[in-house]
CSV table of C-alpha atoms and ligand atoms in Angstrom, one decimal:
chain,number,residue,atom,x,y,z
S,1,MET,CA,24.2,5.0,11.7
S,2,SER,CA,25.6,5.3,8.2
S,3,ALA,CA,25.9,3.2,5.0
S,4,THR,CA,27.9,0.1,5.8
S,5,SER,CA,29.6,-2.6,3.8
S,6,SER,CA,26.5,-4.7,4.3
S,7,SER,CA,24.0,-2.0,3.3
S,8,ARG,CA,23.3,-1.5,-0.4
S,9,CYS,CA,22.0,2.0,-0.5
S,10,ARG,CA,24.2,5.1,0.1
S,11,HIS,CA,21.2,6.7,2.0
S,12,PHE,CA,21.0,3.9,4.5
S,13,GLY,CA,21.1,5.4,8.0
S,14,SER,CA,19.8,8.7,7.0
S,15,CYS,CA,16.7,7.6,5.1
S,16,GLY,CA,13.6,6.6,7.0
S,17,GLY,CA,13.0,3.6,4.7
S,18,CYS,CA,14.7,0.2,4.5
S,19,LEU,CA,15.9,0.3,8.1
S,20,THR,CA,17.0,-3.4,8.1
S,21,GLN,CA,18.8,-3.6,4.8
S,22,ASP,CA,22.2,-4.1,6.5
S,23,GLN,CA,20.9,-7.6,7.5
S,24,ALA,CA,21.0,-10.6,5.2
S,25,TYR,CA,17.6,-11.3,3.9
S,26,GLU,CA,17.5,-14.7,5.7
S,27,ALA,CA,18.3,-13.0,9.0
S,28,GLN,CA,15.4,-10.5,8.3
S,29,LEU,CA,13.0,-13.3,7.8
S,30,ALA,CA,14.2,-15.1,10.9
S,31,ALA,CA,13.7,-11.8,13.0
S,32,LYS,CA,10.1,-11.5,11.5
S,33,SER,CA,9.4,-15.2,12.4
S,34,ALA,CA,10.6,-14.6,15.9
S,35,ALA,CA,8.5,-11.4,16.4
S,36,LEU,CA,5.4,-13.2,15.0
S,37,GLY,CA,6.0,-16.2,17.3
S,38,GLU,CA,6.2,-14.0,20.4
S,39,LEU,CA,3.2,-11.9,19.4
S,40,PHE,CA,0.9,-14.8,18.7
S,41,SER,CA,2.3,-17.2,21.4
S,42,PRO,CA,-0.8,-16.9,23.5
S,43,PHE,CA,-3.0,-18.3,20.7
S,44,TRP,CA,-0.7,-20.2,18.3
S,45,PRO,CA,2.2,-22.2,19.6
S,46,SER,CA,3.7,-23.4,16.3
S,47,PRO,CA,6.4,-21.4,14.5
S,48,ILE,CA,5.2,-18.9,11.9
S,49,GLU,CA,7.7,-18.6,9.0
S,50,PRO,CA,6.8,-15.9,6.5
S,51,LEU,CA,6.9,-16.9,2.8
S,52,PRO,CA,9.8,-14.9,1.5
S,53,SER,CA,9.3,-12.0,-1.0
S,54,PRO,CA,10.1,-13.2,-4.5
S,55,ASP,CA,11.9,-10.0,-5.1
S,56,VAL,CA,14.2,-8.5,-2.4
S,57,TRP,CA,15.2,-5.4,-4.3
S,58,TYR,CA,13.0,-3.3,-6.6
S,59,TYR,CA,10.0,-5.0,-5.1
S,60,ARG,CA,7.6,-2.1,-4.7
S,61,ASN,CA,5.2,-1.1,-7.4
S,62,LYS,CA,4.6,2.4,-5.9
S,63,VAL,CA,6.5,5.2,-4.1
S,64,GLU,CA,5.4,8.5,-2.8
S,65,LEU,CA,8.1,11.1,-2.5
S,66,SER,CA,7.8,14.6,-0.9
S,67,PHE,CA,9.1,17.9,-2.0
S,68,HIS,CA,10.1,19.7,1.0
S,69,LEU,CA,11.7,22.9,2.2
S,70,ASN,CA,14.1,22.0,5.0
S,71,TYR,CA,14.9,24.7,7.5
S,72,ASP,CA,18.5,25.4,9.0
S,73,LYS,CA,19.5,27.8,11.7
S,74,ASN,CA,21.4,30.8,10.3
S,75,PRO,CA,24.5,30.9,12.5
S,76,ALA,CA,24.6,34.8,12.2
S,77,THR,CA,21.1,35.6,13.1
S,78,GLY,CA,20.1,32.3,15.0
S,79,LYS,CA,16.9,32.2,13.0
S,80,LEU,CA,15.5,29.2,11.1
S,81,GLU,CA,15.6,29.8,7.4
S,82,PRO,CA,14.7,27.7,4.4
S,83,SER,CA,17.7,25.8,3.2
S,84,ASN,CA,17.7,23.2,0.4
S,85,PRO,CA,14.5,22.2,-1.3
S,86,ALA,CA,14.5,18.4,-1.3
S,87,LEU,CA,12.7,15.6,-3.2
S,88,GLY,CA,12.8,12.3,-1.5
S,89,PHE,CA,11.7,10.3,1.6
S,90,LYS,CA,11.5,11.4,5.2
S,91,ARG,CA,14.7,11.3,7.2
S,92,ARG,CA,15.2,8.5,9.7
S,93,GLY,CA,14.1,9.7,13.2
S,94,ARG,CA,13.4,13.3,11.8
S,95,TRP,CA,10.0,13.0,10.2
S,96,TYR,CA,9.8,16.8,9.8
S,97,GLU,CA,12.7,16.7,7.3
S,98,THR,CA,13.0,15.3,3.8
S,99,LEU,CA,16.2,13.6,2.4
S,100,ASP,CA,17.1,14.3,-1.2
S,101,ILE,CA,17.1,10.8,-2.8
S,102,GLU,CA,19.7,10.1,-5.4
S,103,GLU,CA,19.5,6.3,-5.5
S,104,CYS,CA,16.8,3.9,-4.3
S,105,PHE,CA,16.5,0.2,-4.6
S,106,LEU,CA,12.7,0.0,-4.0
S,107,LEU,CA,11.0,0.8,-7.2
S,108,SER,CA,13.2,0.5,-10.3
S,109,PRO,CA,16.6,1.6,-11.5
S,110,GLU,CA,15.0,4.3,-13.6
S,111,LEU,CA,13.6,6.2,-10.6
S,112,SER,CA,16.9,8.1,-10.0
S,113,SER,CA,16.9,9.7,-13.4
S,114,LEU,CA,13.2,10.7,-13.1
S,115,LEU,CA,14.0,12.4,-9.7
S,116,GLY,CA,17.1,14.1,-11.3
S,117,ALA,CA,14.9,15.4,-14.2
S,118,VAL,CA,12.1,16.6,-12.0
S,119,ARG,CA,14.6,18.5,-9.7
S,120,GLU,CA,16.2,20.0,-12.8
S,121,TRP,CA,12.9,21.0,-14.2
S,122,ALA,CA,11.8,22.7,-11.0
S,123,ARG,CA,15.2,24.6,-10.9
S,124,ALA,CA,15.2,25.6,-14.6
S,125,HIS,CA,11.6,26.9,-14.5
S,126,ASP,CA,11.9,28.4,-11.0
S,127,VAL,CA,9.0,26.4,-9.6
S,128,PRO,CA,8.8,26.9,-5.8
S,129,VAL,CA,8.5,24.1,-3.4
S,130,TYR,CA,5.5,24.2,-1.2
S,131,ASP,CA,6.3,25.5,2.3
S,132,GLN,CA,4.3,23.8,5.0
S,133,LYS,CA,4.9,26.7,7.4
S,134,THR,CA,3.9,29.6,5.2
S,135,ARG,CA,1.5,27.7,2.8
S,136,ARG,CA,3.3,29.3,-0.1
S,137,GLY,CA,4.9,27.6,-3.1
S,138,LEU,CA,3.6,24.7,-5.4
S,139,LEU,CA,5.5,21.4,-5.4
S,140,ARG,CA,4.2,18.9,-2.7
S,141,HIS,CA,4.5,15.3,-3.7
S,142,LEU,CA,5.5,13.0,-6.6
S,143,VAL,CA,3.7,9.6,-6.8
S,144,VAL,CA,5.2,6.9,-9.1
S,145,ARG,CA,3.5,3.6,-9.8
S,146,GLU,CA,4.8,0.7,-12.0
S,147,GLY,CA,3.0,-2.4,-13.2
S,148,LYS,CA,5.7,-5.0,-12.5
S,149,ASN,CA,4.0,-7.5,-14.8
S,150,THR,CA,2.8,-5.1,-17.5
S,151,GLY,CA,5.6,-2.5,-17.6
S,152,GLU,CA,3.0,0.4,-17.5
S,153,ARG,CA,4.2,3.4,-15.5
S,154,LEU,CA,2.4,6.3,-13.8
S,155,VAL,CA,3.9,9.6,-12.7
S,156,MET,CA,1.7,12.1,-10.7
S,157,LEU,CA,2.8,15.4,-9.5
S,158,LEU,CA,0.7,16.8,-6.6
S,159,ALA,CA,1.0,20.6,-6.3
S,160,ALA,CA,-0.8,23.4,-4.5
S,161,PRO,CA,-3.1,25.6,-6.6
S,162,GLY,CA,-1.1,28.0,-8.8
S,163,ASP,CA,0.4,28.6,-12.2
S,164,LEU,CA,2.3,25.3,-13.0
S,165,ASP,CA,3.9,24.8,-16.4
S,166,ARG,CA,2.4,21.4,-17.2
S,167,LYS,CA,3.9,21.0,-20.7
S,168,SER,CA,7.5,21.4,-19.5
S,169,PHE,CA,6.8,19.1,-16.5
S,170,ALA,CA,5.5,16.3,-18.9
S,171,ARG,CA,8.5,16.8,-21.2
S,172,ALA,CA,10.9,16.5,-18.3
S,173,VAL,CA,9.2,13.2,-17.2
S,174,SER,CA,9.1,11.7,-20.7
S,175,SER,CA,12.7,12.6,-21.4
S,176,SER,CA,13.9,10.8,-18.3
S,177,TYR,CA,11.6,7.9,-17.6
S,178,PRO,CA,9.4,5.5,-19.6
S,179,ALA,CA,6.0,6.8,-18.2
S,180,THR,CA,2.9,5.5,-19.9
S,181,THR,CA,0.8,8.1,-18.2
S,182,ILE,CA,1.4,11.5,-16.5
S,183,LEU,CA,-1.0,13.4,-14.3
S,184,VAL,CA,-1.0,16.5,-12.2
S,185,GLY,CA,-3.2,16.8,-9.1
S,186,THR,CA,-4.1,20.0,-7.2
S,187,ASN,CA,-3.9,19.6,-3.5
S,188,ASP,CA,-5.0,22.5,-1.3
S,189,SER,CA,-5.2,20.6,2.0
S,190,ILE,CA,-3.3,21.6,5.1
S,191,SER,CA,-2.2,18.1,5.9
S,192,ASP,CA,1.0,16.7,4.4
S,193,VAL,CA,-0.7,13.8,2.7
S,194,ALA,CA,-0.3,12.9,-1.0
S,195,GLN,CA,-3.9,13.5,-2.1
S,196,ALA,CA,-5.7,15.8,-4.7
S,197,GLN,CA,-9.0,17.6,-4.8
S,198,SER,CA,-8.8,17.6,-8.6
S,199,LEU,CA,-6.8,15.6,-11.2
S,200,GLU,CA,-5.6,16.4,-14.7
S,201,THR,CA,-4.2,13.7,-17.1
S,202,LEU,CA,-1.3,15.2,-19.2
S,203,GLU,CA,-0.5,12.1,-21.1
S,204,GLY,CA,-1.8,8.5,-21.5
S,205,PRO,CA,-5.0,7.0,-20.0
S,206,GLY,CA,-4.6,8.4,-16.4
S,207,PHE,CA,-4.1,4.9,-14.9
S,208,ILE,CA,-1.9,1.8,-15.2
S,209,ARG,CA,-2.7,-1.9,-15.3
S,210,GLU,CA,-1.1,-4.6,-13.3
S,211,SER,CA,-1.5,-8.3,-13.8
S,212,LEU,CA,-1.5,-11.0,-11.1
S,213,THR,CA,-1.2,-14.7,-11.5
S,214,VAL,CA,-2.8,-16.6,-8.7
S,215,GLY,CA,-2.8,-20.4,-9.1
S,216,PRO,CA,-4.3,-21.0,-12.6
S,217,VAL,CA,-5.9,-17.6,-12.7
S,218,LYS,CA,-4.3,-14.6,-14.5
S,219,ARG,CA,-6.0,-11.3,-14.2
S,220,THR,CA,-5.2,-7.8,-15.3
S,221,PHE,CA,-6.3,-4.9,-13.0
S,222,ARG,CA,-6.8,-1.2,-13.6
S,223,VAL,CA,-5.0,0.8,-11.0
S,224,SER,CA,-6.1,4.4,-10.7
S,225,PRO,CA,-3.8,7.0,-9.1
S,226,PHE,CA,-5.4,6.8,-5.7
S,227,SER,CA,-6.7,3.3,-5.6
S,228,PHE,CA,-5.2,0.9,-3.2
S,229,PHE,CA,-3.1,-1.9,-4.8
S,230,GLN,CA,-0.8,-4.1,-2.7
S,231,THR,CA,2.7,-2.6,-3.1
S,232,ASN,CA,4.7,-5.8,-3.6
S,233,THR,CA,3.3,-7.4,-6.9
S,234,ARG,CA,5.1,-10.7,-6.8
S,235,ALA,CA,4.5,-11.3,-3.0
S,236,THR,CA,0.9,-10.4,-3.6
S,237,GLU,CA,0.7,-13.4,-5.9
S,238,LYS,CA,1.7,-15.5,-2.9
S,239,LEU,CA,-0.6,-13.8,-0.5
S,240,TYR,CA,-3.6,-14.2,-2.7
S,241,GLY,CA,-2.4,-17.8,-3.3
S,242,LEU,CA,-3.1,-18.4,0.5
S,243,ALA,CA,-6.5,-16.9,0.1
S,244,ARG,CA,-7.2,-18.9,-3.0
S,245,ASP,CA,-6.2,-22.2,-1.2
S,246,TRP,CA,-8.5,-21.3,1.6
S,247,VAL,CA,-11.5,-20.5,-0.6
S,248,ALA,CA,-10.8,-23.8,-2.5
S,249,ASP,CA,-11.1,-25.7,0.7
S,250,GLU,CA,-14.8,-25.2,1.0
S,251,LYS,CA,-16.0,-23.3,-2.2
S,252,PRO,CA,-18.4,-20.9,-0.5
S,253,LYS,CA,-21.8,-20.2,-2.1
S,254,THR,CA,-21.4,-16.5,-1.1
S,255,LEU,CA,-18.1,-15.0,-0.1
S,256,LEU,CA,-17.7,-11.5,1.3
S,257,ASP,CA,-14.5,-9.6,0.3
S,258,LEU,CA,-14.5,-6.8,2.9
S,259,TYR,CA,-12.2,-4.0,2.5
S,260,GLY,CA,-12.0,-5.2,-1.1
S,261,GLY,CA,-10.1,-2.3,-2.8
S,262,SER,CA,-10.5,-2.8,-6.6
S,263,GLY,CA,-11.7,-6.4,-6.2
S,264,THR,CA,-8.3,-8.0,-6.6
S,265,ILE,CA,-8.7,-10.8,-3.9
S,266,GLY,CA,-12.3,-11.4,-5.1
S,267,LEU,CA,-11.3,-11.7,-8.7
S,268,SER,CA,-8.5,-14.1,-7.8
S,269,VAL,CA,-10.9,-16.5,-6.2
S,270,ASN,CA,-14.3,-15.8,-7.9
S,271,ASP,CA,-14.2,-19.0,-10.0
S,272,LEU,CA,-14.2,-21.0,-6.7
S,273,ALA,CA,-17.3,-19.3,-5.2
S,274,GLY,CA,-21.0,-19.1,-6.3
S,275,LYS,CA,-20.9,-15.3,-5.8
S,276,VAL,CA,-18.5,-12.6,-4.3
S,277,VAL,CA,-19.6,-9.4,-2.7
S,278,SER,CA,-16.7,-6.9,-2.4
S,279,VAL,CA,-17.2,-3.9,0.0
S,280,GLU,CA,-14.9,-0.9,-0.3
S,281,ALA,CA,-15.1,2.7,0.9
S,282,VAL,CA,-13.0,4.5,-1.8
S,283,ALA,CA,-15.1,5.2,-4.8
S,284,SER,CA,-12.3,5.1,-7.4
S,285,ALA,CA,-11.3,1.6,-6.2
S,286,THR,CA,-14.9,0.4,-6.6
S,287,ALA,CA,-15.0,1.9,-10.1
S,288,ASP,CA,-11.7,0.1,-10.9
S,289,GLY,CA,-13.4,-3.1,-9.5
S,290,HIS,CA,-16.2,-2.8,-12.0
S,291,VAL,CA,-13.7,-2.4,-14.9
S,292,ASN,CA,-11.7,-5.3,-13.6
S,293,ALA,CA,-14.7,-7.6,-13.3
S,294,GLU,CA,-15.7,-6.8,-16.8
S,295,ALA,CA,-12.2,-7.3,-18.2
S,296,ALA,CA,-12.2,-10.7,-16.4
S,297,GLY,CA,-15.6,-11.7,-17.7
S,298,ALA,CA,-16.5,-12.3,-14.0
S,299,ALA,CA,-20.3,-12.0,-13.7
S,300,ASN,CA,-20.5,-13.4,-10.2
S,301,ILE,CA,-18.9,-10.5,-8.3
S,302,GLU,CA,-20.8,-7.6,-7.0
S,303,PHE,CA,-19.2,-4.3,-5.8
S,304,VAL,CA,-20.6,-2.2,-3.0
S,305,SER,CA,-19.3,1.3,-2.4
S,306,ALA,CA,-19.5,1.7,1.4
S,307,ALA,CA,-17.7,1.7,4.6
S,308,VAL,CA,-17.7,-1.9,6.0
S,309,GLU,CA,-18.9,-0.6,9.5
S,310,ALA,CA,-21.9,1.1,7.9
S,311,TRP,CA,-22.7,-1.9,5.5
S,312,LEU,CA,-22.2,-4.9,7.8
S,313,PRO,CA,-24.1,-4.4,11.0
S,314,GLY,CA,-27.8,-5.6,11.0
S,315,ARG,CA,-27.4,-7.0,7.4
S,316,ASP,CA,-29.2,-10.2,6.7
S,317,LEU,CA,-26.1,-12.1,5.7
S,318,GLU,CA,-26.4,-15.3,3.9
S,319,ALA,CA,-22.6,-15.5,3.2
S,320,ASP,CA,-20.8,-18.6,4.3
S,321,ALA,CA,-17.4,-17.1,4.3
S,322,ALA,CA,-15.7,-13.7,4.5
S,323,ILE,CA,-12.2,-12.4,3.8
S,324,VAL,CA,-11.4,-9.2,5.7
S,325,ASP,CA,-8.4,-7.1,4.6
S,326,PRO,CA,-8.6,-3.9,6.6
S,327,PRO,CA,-6.1,-1.0,6.5
S,328,ARG,CA,-3.4,-0.6,9.2
S,329,SER,CA,-5.9,0.8,11.6
S,330,GLY,CA,-7.6,-2.6,11.7
S,331,LEU,CA,-11.3,-3.4,11.8
S,332,HIS,CA,-13.7,-0.6,12.8
S,333,PRO,CA,-15.1,-1.5,16.2
S,334,LYS,CA,-18.7,-1.6,14.7
S,335,ALA,CA,-17.3,-4.1,12.0
S,336,LEU,CA,-15.6,-6.2,14.6
S,337,LYS,CA,-18.8,-6.2,16.7
S,338,ALA,CA,-20.9,-7.2,13.8
S,339,LEU,CA,-18.6,-10.2,12.8
S,340,VAL,CA,-18.8,-11.4,16.5
S,341,GLU,CA,-22.5,-10.9,17.0
S,342,ARG,CA,-23.4,-12.7,13.8
S,343,PRO,CA,-20.5,-14.9,13.0
S,344,LEU,CA,-19.9,-16.3,9.5
S,345,PRO,CA,-19.0,-19.9,9.3
S,346,ARG,CA,-15.5,-19.1,8.1
S,347,LEU,CA,-13.4,-15.9,8.2
S,348,LEU,CA,-9.9,-15.1,6.7
S,349,TYR,CA,-8.2,-12.2,8.3
S,350,VAL,CA,-5.5,-10.7,6.1
S,351,SER,CA,-3.6,-8.1,8.3
S,352,CYS,CA,-0.7,-5.7,7.4
S,353,ASN,CA,-0.7,-4.8,11.1
S,354,PRO,CA,-0.2,-8.1,13.0
S,355,LYS,CA,0.1,-6.3,16.4
S,356,LEU,CA,-3.4,-5.1,15.9
S,357,LEU,CA,-4.6,-8.4,14.8
S,358,ALA,CA,-3.2,-9.9,18.0
S,359,ARG,CA,-5.2,-7.3,19.9
S,360,GLU,CA,-8.4,-8.0,18.0
S,361,LEU,CA,-8.2,-11.9,18.1
S,362,PRO,CA,-9.4,-12.3,21.8
S,363,GLU,CA,-12.6,-10.4,20.7
S,364,LEU,CA,-13.0,-12.6,17.7
S,365,PHE,CA,-12.5,-15.7,19.9
S,366,LYS,CA,-16.0,-14.9,21.5
S,367,ALA,CA,-17.4,-16.4,18.3
S,368,TYR,CA,-14.6,-18.1,16.3
S,369,ARG,CA,-11.8,-20.6,16.9
S,370,LEU,CA,-8.3,-20.2,15.2
S,371,GLU,CA,-7.5,-22.7,12.5
S,372,TRP,CA,-4.0,-21.4,11.6
S,373,ILE,CA,-1.8,-18.3,11.2
S,374,LYS,CA,0.5,-17.8,8.3
S,375,ALA,CA,2.6,-14.8,7.0
S,376,VAL,CA,4.0,-13.4,3.8
S,377,ASP,CA,6.9,-11.0,3.7
S,378,MET,CA,5.6,-8.2,1.5
S,379,PHE,CA,8.1,-5.6,2.9
S,380,PRO,CA,11.8,-6.6,2.8
S,381,HIS,CA,14.2,-4.4,4.7
S,382,THR,CA,11.5,-3.2,7.1
S,383,GLU,CA,10.1,-4.7,10.2
S,384,HIS,CA,6.7,-5.1,8.5
S,385,VAL,CA,5.1,-8.4,7.7
S,386,GLU,CA,1.6,-9.5,6.5
S,387,ALA,CA,-0.1,-12.0,8.7
S,388,VAL,CA,-3.1,-14.1,7.7
S,389,ALA,CA,-5.4,-15.8,10.2
S,390,SER,CA,-8.0,-18.5,9.3
S,391,LEU,CA,-10.9,-18.6,11.8
S,392,ARG,CA,-14.0,-21.0,11.9
S,393,ALA,CA,-17.2,-20.1,13.9
S,394,SER,CA,-17.1,-22.0,17.1
S,395,THR,CA,-20.1,-24.3,17.4
S,396,ASN,CA,-21.2,-22.8,20.8
S,397,ALA,CA,-21.2,-19.2,19.3
O,401,LIG,C1,-5.2,-3.2,3.0
O,401,LIG,S1,-6.2,-2.5,1.7
O,401,LIG,C2,-6.9,-4.0,1.0
O,401,LIG,C3,-7.5,-3.9,-0.3
O,401,LIG,C4,-7.7,-5.2,-1.1
O,401,LIG,N1,-8.2,-6.2,-0.3
O,401,LIG,C5,-6.3,-5.6,-1.8
O,401,LIG,O1,-5.9,-6.7,-1.4
O,401,LIG,O2,-5.9,-4.9,-2.6
O,401,LIG,C6,-7.6,-1.9,2.6
O,401,LIG,C7,-8.7,-1.3,1.8
O,401,LIG,O3,-9.8,-0.9,2.7
O,401,LIG,C8,-10.3,0.3,2.2
O,401,LIG,N2,-10.9,0.9,3.3
O,401,LIG,C9,-10.4,1.6,4.4
O,401,LIG,N3,-11.3,1.9,5.3
O,401,LIG,C10,-12.5,1.3,4.9
O,401,LIG,C11,-13.7,1.2,5.5
O,401,LIG,N4,-14.0,1.7,6.7
O,401,LIG,N5,-14.7,0.4,4.9
O,401,LIG,C12,-14.4,-0.2,3.6
O,401,LIG,N6,-13.2,0.0,3.0
O,401,LIG,C13,-12.2,0.6,3.7
O,401,LIG,C14,-9.1,1.0,1.6
O,401,LIG,O4,-9.5,2.0,0.7
O,401,LIG,C15,-8.4,-0.1,1.0
O,401,LIG,O5,-8.7,-0.3,-0.3
């Protein structure tokens, strides 16, 4: 497959992202609706039509790119040898290779010049790309985050330990891209994941802020380099709008926001609840949550820094509703068991992995009945879609 007249990006076909961009957006939505209908047909007979993403291009507020040393076979010797160092996304169907990205319609038009400047900086200063095979070299990942509603922008370089010229890197970024903060993280881990054991802020505050307007509530959130934030800002306003309407239905005295990240759902609905308890495992996200609550003047939200599966079981819950928004791996079995053994009156399950939600629903049906399933398209040009299921404790549970 290669770029076609109906695909926008020159990398379509080679790049592992945006695999359905050659289809009209309406056709993509219809395909997602059909897939959801089939998946949930045992439980929910009505059509599920995803709310469309307000932005179809440049909808993401974060991208993670890899520096990578690709290997080619030397025809003379037959041996694999490092070929071009690349900065980009994984290749379609060849996850062990990285494609040099020259244009991309996911983040912002300015990304291309940033990538060009970083490549040029690496070449001019002879900074070696990290080689997964030999564990030599420096450059590993580049993370870029943009506040779509605030204009704030973060660039973070992740490099193996070594002598890295930070000043010239910061200059290269600033000359090509309107970053409001620039960081370098040191990553000594074996796995090819964008992470850091230590972080240094080169310019700006070390984080960005992003605003969300959900119904009548506008909040501004601090987003730290490694904190989770929904990647499609404008579609998130729709997703949280569903959660807000759900909370408004019954105005719980105590609402649990499980897998709460930096409290973004909780702070979009806390005026409708007596109290919100947000439970999150990543400490930096919880720290952001405290800052966000203070900035919002929200005194009725409490943050717990814990794994849900450790915090929930056996707890004497007086909550009358819970929103669960787990990562792609779904609910931890211990968390699922606790929700079934001691059901809350109402449960809203927000899922970025509908296949897993469909697998977990039969277990939840031991204690809950389904009120509805809705969906929001957070990920145009991919097969992914966010599903939301409203459950109510069954009276005989
Ligand atoms: C899909 S995100 C949702 C975050 C938040 N609700 C939002 O809308 O931004 C899932 C969150 O769960 C957190 N997480 C992952 N595993 C967890 C666990 N076992 N217990 C608590 N939080 C966890 C992640 O760090 C992430 O912030």
